[in-house]
Amino acid sequence: MATSRQKLVKDLDKVFSRFIRMRVSDDSGYSECFTCGKTAKWKEGDAGHFMGRGAFATRWDEKNVQFQCKRCNIFRHGEQYLFSVNLNREYGEGTSDSLLRYSKQSKKYGVVELTEMIMTYKDKVEELRASKGLE
């Protein structure tokens, strides 16, 4: 049986993924893959991580996680090199190196922090839903 903390991590993963996939979508619900540029409906893509989800320091970092098509995220294992190049292009040179270093830090979120992040991302999803007319 999952502990309340484990359930909160799962709930946060779900709402954060929804936010990541919705934030770059246009008003018709299409998003562009961060690594290959292919467009797909936001619901059909993934929230791809540059540094994997096992690194809690960057697991819910908005720069570390981007919309990816399933081909890049799953079948091409995240296209980490292209992800790195595009991170540096999008956010400035050295971004991928900073995320790599930060991902190595130990970070454990408590119940209160997880609950607050869930509420924050639920609010952000609702704002996107309203402003873009997404379902």
Short mmCIF file of C-alpha atoms in Angstrom, two decimals:
data_model
loop_
_atom_site.label_atom_id
_atom_site.label_comp_id
_atom_site.label_asym_id
_atom_site.label_seq_id
_atom_site.Cartn_x
_atom_site.Cartn_y
_atom_site.Cartn_z
CA MET A 1 0.00 0.00 0.00
CA ALA A 2 1.32 3.43 -0.96
CA THR A 3 2.16 5.87 1.79
CA SER A 4 0.56 9.29 1.68
CA ARG A 5 3.89 10.72 0.50
CA GLN A 6 4.07 8.19 -2.33
CA LYS A 7 0.52 9.07 -3.35
CA LEU A 8 1.37 12.77 -3.30
CA VAL A 9 4.40 12.16 -5.54
CA LYS A 10 2.16 10.27 -7.98
CA ASP A 11 -0.49 13.01 -7.87
CA LEU A 12 2.14 15.71 -8.42
CA ASP A 13 3.64 13.78 -11.34
CA LYS A 14 0.20 13.64 -12.95
CA VAL A 15 -0.72 17.32 -12.61
CA PHE A 16 2.83 18.49 -13.44
CA SER A 17 2.83 16.37 -16.61
CA ARG A 18 -0.50 17.89 -17.63
CA PHE A 19 0.90 21.39 -17.05
CA ILE A 20 4.09 20.71 -19.04
CA ARG A 21 2.14 19.29 -21.98
CA MET A 22 -0.46 22.08 -21.96
CA ARG A 23 1.83 25.08 -21.46
CA VAL A 24 3.33 24.99 -24.96
CA SER A 25 0.17 24.03 -26.80
CA ASP A 26 -1.55 26.42 -29.12
CA ASP A 27 -5.25 27.25 -28.80
CA SER A 28 -6.16 24.21 -30.91
CA GLY A 29 -4.32 21.95 -28.45
CA TYR A 30 -1.23 21.15 -30.52
CA SER A 31 2.29 21.26 -29.13
CA GLU A 32 5.70 20.95 -30.75
CA CYS A 33 8.12 18.26 -29.60
CA PHE A 34 11.07 19.89 -27.85
CA THR A 35 13.58 17.62 -29.56
CA CYS A 36 12.31 16.88 -33.08
CA GLY A 37 9.71 19.59 -33.72
CA LYS A 38 6.90 17.20 -34.62
CA THR A 39 3.48 18.51 -33.63
CA ALA A 40 0.99 16.45 -31.67
CA LYS A 41 -2.06 17.03 -29.49
CA TRP A 42 -0.95 17.86 -25.97
CA LYS A 43 -2.78 14.80 -24.64
CA GLU A 44 -0.86 12.52 -27.01
CA GLY A 45 2.61 13.69 -26.02
CA ASP A 46 4.80 13.16 -22.98
CA ALA A 47 6.40 15.33 -20.33
CA GLY A 48 9.96 14.36 -21.21
CA HIS A 49 12.75 14.80 -18.66
CA PHE A 50 16.29 15.87 -19.55
CA MET A 51 17.55 14.52 -16.23
CA GLY A 52 15.45 11.46 -15.33
CA ARG A 53 12.61 11.37 -12.83
CA GLY A 54 14.81 9.53 -10.34
CA ALA A 55 16.61 12.82 -9.67
CA PHE A 56 14.16 14.49 -7.29
CA ALA A 57 16.06 17.79 -7.36
CA THR A 58 15.04 18.26 -11.01
CA ARG A 59 11.99 15.98 -11.26
CA TRP A 60 9.55 18.91 -11.24
CA ASP A 61 11.87 21.57 -12.65
CA GLU A 62 10.05 23.41 -15.45
CA LYS A 63 13.22 23.74 -17.54
CA ASN A 64 14.17 20.09 -17.07
CA VAL A 65 10.80 18.83 -18.32
CA GLN A 66 9.49 19.62 -21.80
CA PHE A 67 6.81 18.42 -24.19
CA GLN A 68 8.09 15.49 -26.26
CA CYS A 69 6.47 13.20 -28.78
CA LYS A 70 6.34 9.56 -27.75
CA ARG A 71 8.87 8.65 -30.44
CA CYS A 72 11.55 10.90 -28.95
CA ASN A 73 10.75 10.30 -25.30
CA ILE A 74 10.15 6.55 -25.30
CA PHE A 75 11.58 4.99 -28.43
CA ARG A 76 14.62 7.29 -28.63
CA HIS A 77 15.17 7.38 -24.86
CA GLY A 78 14.53 11.12 -24.50
CA GLU A 79 16.97 12.27 -27.20
CA GLN A 80 19.14 13.61 -24.39
CA TYR A 81 21.76 15.22 -26.64
CA LEU A 82 19.16 17.14 -28.66
CA PHE A 83 17.35 17.96 -25.43
CA SER A 84 20.60 19.47 -24.09
CA VAL A 85 21.22 21.52 -27.23
CA ASN A 86 17.67 22.84 -27.21
CA LEU A 87 17.77 23.66 -23.49
CA ASN A 88 20.86 25.80 -24.07
CA ARG A 89 19.24 27.46 -27.08
CA GLU A 90 15.98 28.14 -25.21
CA TYR A 91 17.25 29.16 -21.77
CA GLY A 92 20.86 30.17 -22.37
CA GLU A 93 24.23 28.48 -22.73
CA GLY A 94 25.09 26.30 -19.75
CA THR A 95 21.49 25.47 -18.81
CA SER A 96 21.92 21.76 -19.44
CA ASP A 97 25.16 21.69 -17.42
CA SER A 98 23.41 23.47 -14.54
CA LEU A 99 20.54 20.99 -14.60
CA LEU A 100 23.00 18.09 -14.65
CA ARG A 101 24.82 19.45 -11.60
CA TYR A 102 21.59 20.26 -9.78
CA SER A 103 20.17 16.79 -10.48
CA LYS A 104 23.02 15.25 -8.46
CA GLN A 105 21.94 17.04 -5.29
CA SER A 106 19.90 15.14 -2.75
CA LYS A 107 16.39 16.49 -2.40
CA LYS A 108 13.52 15.02 -0.44
CA TYR A 109 10.20 16.79 -0.52
CA GLY A 110 7.97 16.61 2.53
CA VAL A 111 4.21 16.15 2.57
CA VAL A 112 3.58 19.89 2.95
CA GLU A 113 5.86 20.82 0.02
CA LEU A 114 4.32 18.18 -2.23
CA THR A 115 0.80 19.27 -1.32
CA GLU A 116 1.65 22.92 -2.04
CA MET A 117 3.18 22.04 -5.41
CA ILE A 118 0.11 19.99 -6.34
CA MET A 119 -2.13 22.97 -5.59
CA THR A 120 0.16 25.33 -7.52
CA TYR A 121 0.14 23.13 -10.62
CA LYS A 122 -3.60 22.49 -10.40
CA ASP A 123 -4.08 26.26 -10.48
CA LYS A 124 -1.68 26.63 -13.42
CA VAL A 125 -3.51 23.88 -15.35
CA GLU A 126 -6.85 25.59 -14.74
CA GLU A 127 -5.41 28.91 -15.94
CA LEU A 128 -4.15 27.26 -19.14
CA ARG A 129 -7.44 25.44 -19.64
CA ALA A 130 -9.33 28.73 -19.36
CA SER A 131 -6.96 30.89 -21.42
CA LYS A 132 -6.48 28.38 -24.25
CA GLY A 133 -9.85 26.71 -24.16
CA LEU A 134 -8.27 23.29 -23.69
CA GLU A 135 -10.19 20.33 -22.33
#
